[in-house]
Coordinates of C-alpha atoms in Angstrom, one line a residue:
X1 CA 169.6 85.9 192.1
X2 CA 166.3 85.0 191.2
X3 CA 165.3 88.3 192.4
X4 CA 167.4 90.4 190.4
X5 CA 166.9 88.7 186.9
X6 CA 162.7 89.2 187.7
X7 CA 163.3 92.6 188.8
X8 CA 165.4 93.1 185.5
X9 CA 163.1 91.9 183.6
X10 CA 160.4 93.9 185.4
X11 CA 162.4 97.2 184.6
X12 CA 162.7 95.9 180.4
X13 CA 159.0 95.6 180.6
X14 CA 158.2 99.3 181.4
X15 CA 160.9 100.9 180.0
X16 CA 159.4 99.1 176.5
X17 CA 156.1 100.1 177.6
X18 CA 155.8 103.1 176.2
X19 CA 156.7 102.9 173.0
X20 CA 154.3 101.4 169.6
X21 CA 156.0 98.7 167.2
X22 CA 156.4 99.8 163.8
X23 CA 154.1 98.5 160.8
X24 CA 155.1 96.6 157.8
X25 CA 153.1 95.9 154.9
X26 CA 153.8 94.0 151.7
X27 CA 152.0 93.3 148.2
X28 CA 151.3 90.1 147.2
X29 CA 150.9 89.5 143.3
X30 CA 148.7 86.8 141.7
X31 CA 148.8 85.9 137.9
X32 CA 147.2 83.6 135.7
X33 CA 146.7 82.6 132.3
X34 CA 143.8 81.1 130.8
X35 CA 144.6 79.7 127.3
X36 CA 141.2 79.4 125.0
X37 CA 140.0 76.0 125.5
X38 CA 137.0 74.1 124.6
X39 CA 134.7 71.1 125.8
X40 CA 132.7 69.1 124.1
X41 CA 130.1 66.9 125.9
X42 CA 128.0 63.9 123.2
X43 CA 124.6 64.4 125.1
X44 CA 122.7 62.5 122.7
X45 CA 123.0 60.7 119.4
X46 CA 120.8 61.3 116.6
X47 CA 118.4 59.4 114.0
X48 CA 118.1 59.2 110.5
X49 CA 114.6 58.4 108.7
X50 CA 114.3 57.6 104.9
X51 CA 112.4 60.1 102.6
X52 CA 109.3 59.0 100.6
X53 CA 111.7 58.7 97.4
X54 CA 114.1 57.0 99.3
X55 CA 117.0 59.1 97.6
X56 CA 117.3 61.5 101.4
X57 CA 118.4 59.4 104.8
X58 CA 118.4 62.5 107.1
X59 CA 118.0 63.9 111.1
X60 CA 116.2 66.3 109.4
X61 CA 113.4 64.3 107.8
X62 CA 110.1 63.2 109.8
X63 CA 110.8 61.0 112.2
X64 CA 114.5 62.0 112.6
X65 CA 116.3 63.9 115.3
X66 CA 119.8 66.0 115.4
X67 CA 122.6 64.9 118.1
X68 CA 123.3 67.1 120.8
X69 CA 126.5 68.1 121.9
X70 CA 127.4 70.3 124.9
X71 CA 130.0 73.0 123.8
X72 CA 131.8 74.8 126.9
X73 CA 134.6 77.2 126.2
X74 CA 136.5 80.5 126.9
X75 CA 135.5 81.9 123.5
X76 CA 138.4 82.4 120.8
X77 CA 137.8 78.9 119.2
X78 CA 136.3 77.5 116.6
X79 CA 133.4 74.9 116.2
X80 CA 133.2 72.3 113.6
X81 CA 132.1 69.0 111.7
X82 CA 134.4 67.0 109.9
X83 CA 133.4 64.9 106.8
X84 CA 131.7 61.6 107.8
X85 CA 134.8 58.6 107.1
X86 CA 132.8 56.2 108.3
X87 CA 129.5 54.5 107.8
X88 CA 127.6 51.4 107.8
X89 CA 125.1 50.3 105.0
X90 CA 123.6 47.0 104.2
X91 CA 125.5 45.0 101.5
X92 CA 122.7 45.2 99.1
X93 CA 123.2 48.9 98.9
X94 CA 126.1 49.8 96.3
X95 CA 125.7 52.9 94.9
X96 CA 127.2 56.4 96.3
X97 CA 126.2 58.4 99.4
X98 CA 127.0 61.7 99.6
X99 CA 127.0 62.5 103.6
X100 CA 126.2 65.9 104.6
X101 CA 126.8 66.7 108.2
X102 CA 126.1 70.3 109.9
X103 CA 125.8 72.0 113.2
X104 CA 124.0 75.3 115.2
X105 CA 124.5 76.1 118.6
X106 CA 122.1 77.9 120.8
X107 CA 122.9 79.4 124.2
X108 CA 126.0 81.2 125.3
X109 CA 126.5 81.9 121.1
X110 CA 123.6 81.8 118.4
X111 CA 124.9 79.5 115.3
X112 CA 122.3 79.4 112.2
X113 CA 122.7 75.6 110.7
X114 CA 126.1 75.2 108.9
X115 CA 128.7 73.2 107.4
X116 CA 131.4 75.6 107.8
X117 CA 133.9 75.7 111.0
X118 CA 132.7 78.9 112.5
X119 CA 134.4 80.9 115.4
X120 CA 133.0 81.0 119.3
X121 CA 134.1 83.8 120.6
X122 CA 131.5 84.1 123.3
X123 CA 132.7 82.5 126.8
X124 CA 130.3 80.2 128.1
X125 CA 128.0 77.2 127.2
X126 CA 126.0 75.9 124.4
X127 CA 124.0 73.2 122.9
X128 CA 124.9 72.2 119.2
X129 CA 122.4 70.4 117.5
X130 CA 124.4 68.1 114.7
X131 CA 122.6 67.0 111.8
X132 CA 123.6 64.7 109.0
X133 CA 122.1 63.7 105.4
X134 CA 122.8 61.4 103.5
X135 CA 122.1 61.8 99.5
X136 CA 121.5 59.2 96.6
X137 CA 122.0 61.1 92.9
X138 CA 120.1 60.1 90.0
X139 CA 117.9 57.4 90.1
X140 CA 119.8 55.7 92.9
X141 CA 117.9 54.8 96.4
X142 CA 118.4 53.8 100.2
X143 CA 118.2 49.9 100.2
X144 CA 116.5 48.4 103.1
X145 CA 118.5 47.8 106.0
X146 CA 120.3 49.3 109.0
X147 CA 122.9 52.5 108.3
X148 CA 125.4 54.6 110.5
X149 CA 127.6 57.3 110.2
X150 CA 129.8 58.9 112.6
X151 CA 130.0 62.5 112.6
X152 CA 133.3 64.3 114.7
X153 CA 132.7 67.3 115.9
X154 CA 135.9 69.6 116.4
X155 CA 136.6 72.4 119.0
X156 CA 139.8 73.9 118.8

């Protein structure tokens, strides 16, 4: 018995021998969707010095130095500062500050200093230098003591 069923088998083997298997093949589809998106990254925060007429507390006068911010994105965005809402200033100062911030972005997009959302459409990353100043009218002036503003910068 044992015999047969190897000698059956034997038989199944050659007679198949001869022949090739057919080939299949099939696709396989991949899809994605990126939607734009944006990053922001507070890589440093900036100073403000006093001018000599102590009417301009500013990143941008001597002394002072602009925030950095590290903007990643997939381009069709767009990059801005909204108006500071909150600050800090000694009690002794009471008259009005009129808080300016701004923003330019070197690296994967070029943005000359602004106030003004302005679009990325540029993939990639870049460095956005925020400024702020801070402006007394009149005859008005910075009283001594320690001031802060926050400035939000908006990717979306």
């Amino acid at each position: 018995m044992k015999f047969l069923r190897v000698a059956m088998a034997a038989s199944l083997l050659a007679a198949c021998a001869g022949q090739t298997a057919s080939a299949a093949t099939g696709n396989v589809l991949f899809n994605g969707t990126i939607t734009a998106t944006c990053t922001l990254t507070v890589n440093s925060n900036g100073t403000m010095t006093v001018s000599s007429n102590l009417q301009s507390l500013s990143s941008h006068n001597a002394g002072g130095s602009a925030g950095s911010v590290q903007v990643d994105t997939t381009g069709g965005v767009s990059l801005s500062v909204d108006p500071v809402t909150t600050t800090t200033a000694p009690t002794s100062d009471v008259t009005a500050t009129t808080w300016t911030p701004t923003f330019a972005t070197t690296g994967a997009q070029t943005i000359v200093e602004t106030g003004t959302a302005t679009a990325l459409t540029v993939p990639g990353t870049s460095t956005a230098a925020i400024n702020l100043t801070g402006t007394k009218g009149g005859t008005n002036r910075f009283s001594a003591g320690g001031y802060q503003a926050t400035v939000t910068v908006r990717c979306e």
